[in-house]
CSV table of C-alpha atoms in Angstrom, one decimal:
chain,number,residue,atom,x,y,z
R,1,UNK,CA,-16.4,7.3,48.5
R,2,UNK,CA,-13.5,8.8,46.5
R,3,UNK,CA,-12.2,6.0,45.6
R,4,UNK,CA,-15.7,4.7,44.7
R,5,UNK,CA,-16.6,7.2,42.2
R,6,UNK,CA,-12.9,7.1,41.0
R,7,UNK,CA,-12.9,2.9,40.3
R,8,UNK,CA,-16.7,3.7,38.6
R,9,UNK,CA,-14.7,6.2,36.2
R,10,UNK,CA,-11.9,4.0,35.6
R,11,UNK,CA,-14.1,1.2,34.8
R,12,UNK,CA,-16.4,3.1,32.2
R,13,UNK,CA,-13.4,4.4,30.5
R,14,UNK,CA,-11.8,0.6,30.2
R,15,UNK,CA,-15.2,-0.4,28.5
R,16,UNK,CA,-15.6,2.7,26.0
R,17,UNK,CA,-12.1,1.6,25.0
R,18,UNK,CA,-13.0,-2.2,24.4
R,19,UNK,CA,-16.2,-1.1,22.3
R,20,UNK,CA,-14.2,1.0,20.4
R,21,UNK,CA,-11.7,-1.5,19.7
R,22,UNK,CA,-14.0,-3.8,18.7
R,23,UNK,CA,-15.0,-1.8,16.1
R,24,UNK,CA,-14.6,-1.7,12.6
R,25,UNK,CA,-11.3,0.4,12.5
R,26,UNK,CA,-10.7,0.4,9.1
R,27,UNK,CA,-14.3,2.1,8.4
R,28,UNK,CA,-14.1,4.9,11.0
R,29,UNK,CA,-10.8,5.6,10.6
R,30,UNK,CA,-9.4,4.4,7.8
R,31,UNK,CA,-6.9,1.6,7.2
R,32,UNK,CA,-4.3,0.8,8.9
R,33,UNK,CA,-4.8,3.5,11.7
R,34,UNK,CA,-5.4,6.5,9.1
R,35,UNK,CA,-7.5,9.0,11.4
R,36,UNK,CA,-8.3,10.7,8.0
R,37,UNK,CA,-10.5,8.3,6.4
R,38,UNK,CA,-10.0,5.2,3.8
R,39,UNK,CA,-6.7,4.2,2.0
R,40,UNK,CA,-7.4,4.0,-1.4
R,41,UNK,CA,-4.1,1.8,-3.2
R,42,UNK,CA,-3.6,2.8,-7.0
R,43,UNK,CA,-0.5,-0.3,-8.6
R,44,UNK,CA,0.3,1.1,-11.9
R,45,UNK,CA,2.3,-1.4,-14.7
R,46,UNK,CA,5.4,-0.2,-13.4
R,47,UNK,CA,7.3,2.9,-12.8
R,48,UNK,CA,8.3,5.2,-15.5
R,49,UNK,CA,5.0,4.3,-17.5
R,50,UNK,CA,4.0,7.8,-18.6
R,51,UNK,CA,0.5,6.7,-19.0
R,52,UNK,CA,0.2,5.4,-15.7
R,53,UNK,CA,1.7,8.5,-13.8
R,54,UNK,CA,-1.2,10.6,-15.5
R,55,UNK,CA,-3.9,8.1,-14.0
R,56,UNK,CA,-1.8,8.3,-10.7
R,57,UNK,CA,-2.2,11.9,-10.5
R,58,UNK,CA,-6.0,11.6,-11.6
R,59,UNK,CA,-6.6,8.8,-8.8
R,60,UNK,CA,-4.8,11.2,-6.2
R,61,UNK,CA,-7.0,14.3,-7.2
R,62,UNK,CA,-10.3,12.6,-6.6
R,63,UNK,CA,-9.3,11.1,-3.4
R,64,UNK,CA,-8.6,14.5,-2.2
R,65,UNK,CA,-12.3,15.6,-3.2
R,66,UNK,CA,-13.6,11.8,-1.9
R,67,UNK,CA,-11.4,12.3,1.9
R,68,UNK,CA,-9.3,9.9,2.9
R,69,UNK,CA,-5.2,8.7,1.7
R,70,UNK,CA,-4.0,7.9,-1.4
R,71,UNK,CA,-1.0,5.5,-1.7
R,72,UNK,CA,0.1,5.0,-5.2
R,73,UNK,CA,2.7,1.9,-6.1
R,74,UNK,CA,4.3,1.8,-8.6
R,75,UNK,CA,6.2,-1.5,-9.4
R,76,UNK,CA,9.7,-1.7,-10.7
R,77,UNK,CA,9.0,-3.3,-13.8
R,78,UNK,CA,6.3,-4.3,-16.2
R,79,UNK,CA,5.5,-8.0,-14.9
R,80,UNK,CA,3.2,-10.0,-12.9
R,81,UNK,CA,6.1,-10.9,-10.0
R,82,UNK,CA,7.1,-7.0,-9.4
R,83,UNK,CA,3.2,-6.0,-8.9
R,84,UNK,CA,2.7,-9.2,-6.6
R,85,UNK,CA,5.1,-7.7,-4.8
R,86,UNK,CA,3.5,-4.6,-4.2
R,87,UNK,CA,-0.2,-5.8,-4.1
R,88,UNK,CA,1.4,-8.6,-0.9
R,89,UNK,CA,2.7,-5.0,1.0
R,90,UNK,CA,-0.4,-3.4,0.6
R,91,UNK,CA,-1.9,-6.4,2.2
R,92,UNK,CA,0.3,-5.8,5.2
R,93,UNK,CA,-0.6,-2.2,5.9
R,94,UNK,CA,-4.4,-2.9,5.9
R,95,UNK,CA,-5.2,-0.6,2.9
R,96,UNK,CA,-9.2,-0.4,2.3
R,97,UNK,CA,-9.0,-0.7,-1.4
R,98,UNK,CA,-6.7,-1.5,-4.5
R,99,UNK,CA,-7.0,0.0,-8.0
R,100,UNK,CA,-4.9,-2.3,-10.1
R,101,UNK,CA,-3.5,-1.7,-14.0
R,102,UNK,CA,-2.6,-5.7,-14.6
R,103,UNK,CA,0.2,-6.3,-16.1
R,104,UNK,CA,-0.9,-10.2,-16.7
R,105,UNK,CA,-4.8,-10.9,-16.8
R,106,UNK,CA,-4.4,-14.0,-14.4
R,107,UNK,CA,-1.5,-14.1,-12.5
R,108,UNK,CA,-2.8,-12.0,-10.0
R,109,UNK,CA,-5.4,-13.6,-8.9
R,110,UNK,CA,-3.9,-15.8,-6.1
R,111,UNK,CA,-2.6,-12.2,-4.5
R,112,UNK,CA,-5.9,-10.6,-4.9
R,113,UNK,CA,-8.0,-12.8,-3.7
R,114,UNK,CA,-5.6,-12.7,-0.7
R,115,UNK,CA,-6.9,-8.9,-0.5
R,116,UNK,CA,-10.5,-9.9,-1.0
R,117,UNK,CA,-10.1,-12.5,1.9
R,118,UNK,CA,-8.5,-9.6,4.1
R,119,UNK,CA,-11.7,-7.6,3.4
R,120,UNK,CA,-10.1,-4.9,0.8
R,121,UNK,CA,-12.1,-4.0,-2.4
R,122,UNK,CA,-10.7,-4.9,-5.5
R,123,UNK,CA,-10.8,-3.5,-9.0
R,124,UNK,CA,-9.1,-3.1,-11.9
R,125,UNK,CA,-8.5,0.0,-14.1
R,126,UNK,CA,-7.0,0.5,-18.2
R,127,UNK,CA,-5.6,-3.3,-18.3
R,128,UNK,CA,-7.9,-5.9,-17.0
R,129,UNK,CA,-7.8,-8.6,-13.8
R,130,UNK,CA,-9.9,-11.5,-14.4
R,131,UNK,CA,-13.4,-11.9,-12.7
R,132,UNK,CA,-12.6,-13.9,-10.2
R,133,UNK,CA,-9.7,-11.0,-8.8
R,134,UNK,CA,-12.0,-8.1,-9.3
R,135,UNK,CA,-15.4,-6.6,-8.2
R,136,UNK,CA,-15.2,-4.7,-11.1
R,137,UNK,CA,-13.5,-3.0,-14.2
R,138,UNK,CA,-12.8,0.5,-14.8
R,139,UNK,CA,-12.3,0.4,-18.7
R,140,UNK,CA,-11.5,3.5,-21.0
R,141,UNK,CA,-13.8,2.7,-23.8
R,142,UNK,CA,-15.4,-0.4,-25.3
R,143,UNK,CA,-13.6,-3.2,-26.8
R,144,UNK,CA,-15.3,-2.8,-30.1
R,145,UNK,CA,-15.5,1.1,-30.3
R,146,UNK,CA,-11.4,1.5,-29.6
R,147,UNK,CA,-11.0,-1.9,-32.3
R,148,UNK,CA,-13.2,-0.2,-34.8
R,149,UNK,CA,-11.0,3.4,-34.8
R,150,UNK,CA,-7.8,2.0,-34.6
R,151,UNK,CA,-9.1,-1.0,-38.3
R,152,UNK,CA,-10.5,2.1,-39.6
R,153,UNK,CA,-7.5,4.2,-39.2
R,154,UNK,CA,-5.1,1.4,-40.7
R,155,UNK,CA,-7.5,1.6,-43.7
R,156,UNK,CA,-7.4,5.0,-43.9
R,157,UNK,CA,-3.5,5.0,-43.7
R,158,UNK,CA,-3.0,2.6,-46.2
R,159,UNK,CA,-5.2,3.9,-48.6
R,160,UNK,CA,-6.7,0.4,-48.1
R,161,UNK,CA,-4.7,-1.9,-49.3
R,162,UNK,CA,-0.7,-3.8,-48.3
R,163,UNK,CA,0.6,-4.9,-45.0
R,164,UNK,CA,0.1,-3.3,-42.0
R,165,UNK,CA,2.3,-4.6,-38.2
R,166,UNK,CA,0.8,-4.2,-34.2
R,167,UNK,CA,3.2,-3.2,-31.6
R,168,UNK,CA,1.8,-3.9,-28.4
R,169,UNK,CA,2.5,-3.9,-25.1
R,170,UNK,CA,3.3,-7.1,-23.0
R,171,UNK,CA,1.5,-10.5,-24.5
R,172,UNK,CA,-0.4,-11.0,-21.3
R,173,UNK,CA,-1.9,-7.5,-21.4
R,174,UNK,CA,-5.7,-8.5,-21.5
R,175,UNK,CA,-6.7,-4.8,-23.2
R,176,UNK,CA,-4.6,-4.5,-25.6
R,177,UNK,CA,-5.2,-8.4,-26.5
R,178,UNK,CA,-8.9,-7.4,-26.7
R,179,UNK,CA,-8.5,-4.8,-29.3
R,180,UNK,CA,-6.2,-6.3,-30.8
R,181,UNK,CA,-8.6,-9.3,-31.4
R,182,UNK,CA,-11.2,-7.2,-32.3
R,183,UNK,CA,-9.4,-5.3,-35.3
R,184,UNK,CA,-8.9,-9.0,-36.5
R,185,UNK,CA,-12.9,-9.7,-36.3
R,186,UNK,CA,-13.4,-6.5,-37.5
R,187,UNK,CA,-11.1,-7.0,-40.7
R,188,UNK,CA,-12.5,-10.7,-41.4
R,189,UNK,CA,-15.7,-10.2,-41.2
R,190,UNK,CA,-16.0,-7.3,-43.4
R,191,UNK,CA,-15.0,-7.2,-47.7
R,192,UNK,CA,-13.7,-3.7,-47.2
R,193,UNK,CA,-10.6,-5.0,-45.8
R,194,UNK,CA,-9.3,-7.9,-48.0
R,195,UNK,CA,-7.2,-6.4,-49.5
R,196,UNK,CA,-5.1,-5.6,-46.2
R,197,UNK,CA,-2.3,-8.4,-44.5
R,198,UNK,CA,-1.6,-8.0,-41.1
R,199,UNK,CA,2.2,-9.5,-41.2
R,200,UNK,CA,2.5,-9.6,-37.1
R,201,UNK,CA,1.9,-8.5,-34.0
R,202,UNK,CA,5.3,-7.9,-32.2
R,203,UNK,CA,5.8,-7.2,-28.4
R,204,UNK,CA,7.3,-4.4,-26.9
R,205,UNK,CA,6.7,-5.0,-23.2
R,206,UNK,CA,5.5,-1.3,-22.8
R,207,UNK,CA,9.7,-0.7,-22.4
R,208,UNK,CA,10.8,2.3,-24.4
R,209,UNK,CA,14.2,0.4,-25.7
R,210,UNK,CA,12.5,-2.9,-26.5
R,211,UNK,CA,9.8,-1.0,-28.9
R,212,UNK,CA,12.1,0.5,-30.3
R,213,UNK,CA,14.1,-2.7,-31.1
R,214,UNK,CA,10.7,-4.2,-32.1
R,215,UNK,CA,9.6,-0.7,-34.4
R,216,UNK,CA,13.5,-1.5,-36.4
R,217,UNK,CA,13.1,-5.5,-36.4
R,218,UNK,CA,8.9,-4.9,-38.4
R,219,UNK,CA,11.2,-1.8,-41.0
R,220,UNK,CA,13.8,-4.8,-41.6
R,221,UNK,CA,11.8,-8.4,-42.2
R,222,UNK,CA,8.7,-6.6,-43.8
R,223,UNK,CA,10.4,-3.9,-46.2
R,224,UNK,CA,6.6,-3.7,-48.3
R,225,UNK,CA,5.4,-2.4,-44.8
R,226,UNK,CA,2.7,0.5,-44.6
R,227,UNK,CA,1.3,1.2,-41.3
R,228,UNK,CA,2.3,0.2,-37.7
R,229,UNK,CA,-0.7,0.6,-35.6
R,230,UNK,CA,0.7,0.8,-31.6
R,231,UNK,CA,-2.1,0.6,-29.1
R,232,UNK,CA,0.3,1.3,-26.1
R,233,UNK,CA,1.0,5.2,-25.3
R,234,UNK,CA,5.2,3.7,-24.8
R,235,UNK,CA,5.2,1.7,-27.7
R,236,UNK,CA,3.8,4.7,-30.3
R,237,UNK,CA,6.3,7.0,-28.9
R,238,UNK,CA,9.2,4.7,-29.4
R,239,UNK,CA,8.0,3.7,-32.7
R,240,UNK,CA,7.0,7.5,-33.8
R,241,UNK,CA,11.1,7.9,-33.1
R,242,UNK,CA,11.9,5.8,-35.2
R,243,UNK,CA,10.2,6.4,-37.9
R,244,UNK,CA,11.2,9.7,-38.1
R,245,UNK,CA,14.6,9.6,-37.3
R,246,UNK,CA,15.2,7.2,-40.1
R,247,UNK,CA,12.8,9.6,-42.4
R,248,UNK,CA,10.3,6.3,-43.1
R,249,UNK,CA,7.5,6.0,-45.4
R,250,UNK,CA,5.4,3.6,-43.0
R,251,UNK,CA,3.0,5.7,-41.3
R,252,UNK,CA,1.9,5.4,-37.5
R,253,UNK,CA,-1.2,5.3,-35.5
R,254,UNK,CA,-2.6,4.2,-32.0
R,255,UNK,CA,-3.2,5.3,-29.0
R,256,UNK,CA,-0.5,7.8,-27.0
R,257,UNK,CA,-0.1,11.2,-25.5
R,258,UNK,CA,-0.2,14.6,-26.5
R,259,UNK,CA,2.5,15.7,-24.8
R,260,UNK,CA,4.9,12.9,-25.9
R,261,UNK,CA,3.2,12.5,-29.5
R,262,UNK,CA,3.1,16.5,-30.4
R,263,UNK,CA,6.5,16.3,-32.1
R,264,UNK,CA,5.4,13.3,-34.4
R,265,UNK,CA,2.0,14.7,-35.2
R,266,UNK,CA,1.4,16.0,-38.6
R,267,UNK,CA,-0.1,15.2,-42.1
R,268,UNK,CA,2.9,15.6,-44.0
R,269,UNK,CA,6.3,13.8,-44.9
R,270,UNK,CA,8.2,14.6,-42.2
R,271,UNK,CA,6.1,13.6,-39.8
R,272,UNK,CA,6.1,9.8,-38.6
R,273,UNK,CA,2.0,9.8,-37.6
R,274,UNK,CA,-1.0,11.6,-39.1
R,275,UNK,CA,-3.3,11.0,-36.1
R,276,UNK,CA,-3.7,8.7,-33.0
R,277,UNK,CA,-6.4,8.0,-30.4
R,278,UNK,CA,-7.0,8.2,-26.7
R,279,UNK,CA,-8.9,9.1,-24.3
R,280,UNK,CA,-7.7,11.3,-20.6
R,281,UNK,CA,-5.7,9.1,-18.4
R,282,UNK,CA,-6.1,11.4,-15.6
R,283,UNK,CA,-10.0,11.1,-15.8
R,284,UNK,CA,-9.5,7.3,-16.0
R,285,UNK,CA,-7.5,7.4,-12.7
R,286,UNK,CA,-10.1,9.4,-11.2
R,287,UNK,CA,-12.8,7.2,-12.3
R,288,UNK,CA,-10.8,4.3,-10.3
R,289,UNK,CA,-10.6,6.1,-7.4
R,290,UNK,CA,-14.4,6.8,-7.3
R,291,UNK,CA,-15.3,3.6,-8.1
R,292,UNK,CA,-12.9,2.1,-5.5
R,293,UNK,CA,-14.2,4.4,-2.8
R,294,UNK,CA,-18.0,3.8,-3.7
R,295,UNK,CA,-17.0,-0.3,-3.4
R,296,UNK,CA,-15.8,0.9,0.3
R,297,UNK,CA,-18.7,2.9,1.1
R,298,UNK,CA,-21.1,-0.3,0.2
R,299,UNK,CA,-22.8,2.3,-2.3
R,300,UNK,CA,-22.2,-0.3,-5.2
R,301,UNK,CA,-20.8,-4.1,-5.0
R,302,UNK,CA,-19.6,-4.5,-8.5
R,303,UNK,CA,-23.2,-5.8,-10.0
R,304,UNK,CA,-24.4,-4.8,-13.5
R,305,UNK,CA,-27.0,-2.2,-13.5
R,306,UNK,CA,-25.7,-0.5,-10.4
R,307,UNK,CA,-25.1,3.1,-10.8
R,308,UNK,CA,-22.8,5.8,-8.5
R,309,UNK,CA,-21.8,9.1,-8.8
R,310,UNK,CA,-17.9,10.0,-9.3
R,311,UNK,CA,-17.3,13.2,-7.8
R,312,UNK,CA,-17.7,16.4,-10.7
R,313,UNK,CA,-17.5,13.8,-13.5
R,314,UNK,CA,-21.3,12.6,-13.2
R,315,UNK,CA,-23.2,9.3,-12.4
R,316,UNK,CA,-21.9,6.1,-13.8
R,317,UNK,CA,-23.7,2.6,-14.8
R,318,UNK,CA,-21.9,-0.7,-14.3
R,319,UNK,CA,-22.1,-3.1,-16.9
R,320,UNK,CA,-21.6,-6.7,-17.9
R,321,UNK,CA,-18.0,-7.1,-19.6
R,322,UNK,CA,-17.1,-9.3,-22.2
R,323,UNK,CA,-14.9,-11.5,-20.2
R,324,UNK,CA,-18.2,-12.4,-17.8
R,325,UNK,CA,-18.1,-9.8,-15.3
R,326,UNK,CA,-18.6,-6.0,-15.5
R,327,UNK,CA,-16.8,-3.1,-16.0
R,328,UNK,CA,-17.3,1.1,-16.1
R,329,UNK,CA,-16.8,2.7,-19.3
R,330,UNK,CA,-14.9,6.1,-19.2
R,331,UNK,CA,-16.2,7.2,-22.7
R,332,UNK,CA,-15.6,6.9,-26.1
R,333,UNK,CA,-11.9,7.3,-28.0
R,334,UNK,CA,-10.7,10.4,-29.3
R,335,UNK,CA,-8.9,11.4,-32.1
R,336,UNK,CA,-5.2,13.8,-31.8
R,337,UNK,CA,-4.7,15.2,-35.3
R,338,UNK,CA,-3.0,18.2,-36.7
R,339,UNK,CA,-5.6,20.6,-35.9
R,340,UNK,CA,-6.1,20.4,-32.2
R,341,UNK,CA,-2.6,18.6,-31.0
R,342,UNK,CA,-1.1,21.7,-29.8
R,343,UNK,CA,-4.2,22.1,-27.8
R,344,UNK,CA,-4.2,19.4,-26.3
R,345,UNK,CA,-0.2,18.2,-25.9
R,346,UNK,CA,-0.6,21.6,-22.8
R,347,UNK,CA,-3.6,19.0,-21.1
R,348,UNK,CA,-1.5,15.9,-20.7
């Protein structure tokens, strides 16, 4: 009878284990055998990308609020290979989600849709994925709304007239190719601007030395030169450098931090930029994160008109992107001047 009872035990407990292992692991438990809930992945552009660290640390937080693990990659250098790299290990180790900053628009997509075929939600964040590699976008601010600041600043800076130079990022980073496009719309379709000549849009590669070699090659072919407008936090520090340093009389604006812009900020001579733009990195990392773990929970799939609730920072609405599929807007830009720099260079 012993025995009985003690075969009866044995059985019940083999066939509790085999429902449980036919479960869905990576929803109870969390990917790749995390007892503590989801892995959400964060791939930044590449290490040493100040911006990027910031939305690291802001994708981090809000996981700790959401529950669950945070990995955070970030790739060795600023291309496409290095973060198909990364994306291919996250693959391996089962995480639920990836939060990606592209580095190149498309060639991502054969690696993510790897991820989507494994059953891990996709989305981008700052620098878009195309729509057939994401669910959705989390985007900083609208195309138009950053492209308008940033033509109207130029104007501003050059009391509306002479050439003006962009120093972007890489030439296959979709965001700043949409704004950049969009300060050309903005300048041909409106009178107000004639009388402005954008001379060229140079490449920096978000790498501090090559910006800085790109800020010194726009001083040395366009010597007429008023305004370089650098809509990549690493390429309007190096540029805001050089300027200075080499006591210039082209002025700078863009989009950067306050804590590495603080020293360049002011409305006089010896400073290399009046004001810039931005909006907080860390609340755009945290925004990913929320919108990666609601794609997990099921509580959104990526449609337009969908709305979910991230964390302390209120209830957002997806909505239909330029490119064809949607995105989540963080909030408008916002201007770093003189008067509030000090302020804000403490924040981030």
């Amino acid at each position: 009878m012993k025995k009985k009872v003690l075969s009866i035990i044995l059985g019940v407990a083999m066939v509790a284990t085999l429902l449980a292992g036919c479960g869905n692991e990576a929803k109870e438990t969390g990917a790749a055998g995390n007892t503590d809930g989801p892995v959400y992945a964060f791939v930044s552009k590449s290490a040493g990308n100040p911006f990027n660290e910031r939305q690291a640390t802001g994708f981090e937080e809000a996981v700790a609020d959401i529950g669950g693990k945070a990995i955070i990659q970030h790739p060795e250098a600023a291309t496409a290979d290095a973060q198909i790299t990364v994306i291919q290990s996250l693959i391996s180790q089962g995480v639920d989600s990836i939060c990606v900053a592209a580095n190149d628009e498309n060639a991502l997509q054969a690696a993510l849709e790897e991820a989507a075929a494994a059953g891990i939600k996709v989305c981008s964040v700052d620098s878009t994925v195309n729509v057939a590699s994401r669910l959705t976008h989390v985007n900083q601010a609208g195309v138009t709304e950053i492209g308008q600041c940033l033509m109207d600043a130029v104007y501003d800076l050059t009391g509306g007239e002479g050439q003006w130079a962009v120093l972007s990022a890489t030439s296959q980073a979709a965001n700043q190719n949409a704004w950049i496009e969009s300060m050309k719309e903005i300048q041909a379709a409106d009178s107000k601007y004639a009388k402005l000549e954008l001379v060229e849009v140079a490449y920096g590669d978000d790498e501090p030395q090559k910006s800085t070699d790109q800020t010194q090659a726009l001083l040395q072919n366009y010597p007429d030169l008023k305004v370089i407008c650098a809509p990549t936090t690493v390429g309007i520090a190096a540029a805001a450098k050089v300027l200075q340093d080499q006591g210039s009389s082209v002025k700078l604006t863009g989009l950067g931090l306050p804590s590495e812009m603080a020293e360049y900020i002011g409305d006089d001579d010896a400073h290399s930029c009046p004001y810039m733009f931005l909006w907080n990195p860390i609340d755009l990392g945290r925004l990913g994160a929320y919108t990666s773990a609601a794609l997990v929970s099921g509580d959104i799939t990526g449609a337009a008109g969908e709305t979910f609730t991230a964390g302390d920072m209120g209830e957002y609405e997806i909505v239909t992107a330029g490119d064809g599929g949607t995105e989540i807007i963080l909030g408008a830009p916002f201007k770093f001047d003189p008067s509030n720099i000090e302020e804000w260079k403490e924040v981030y």
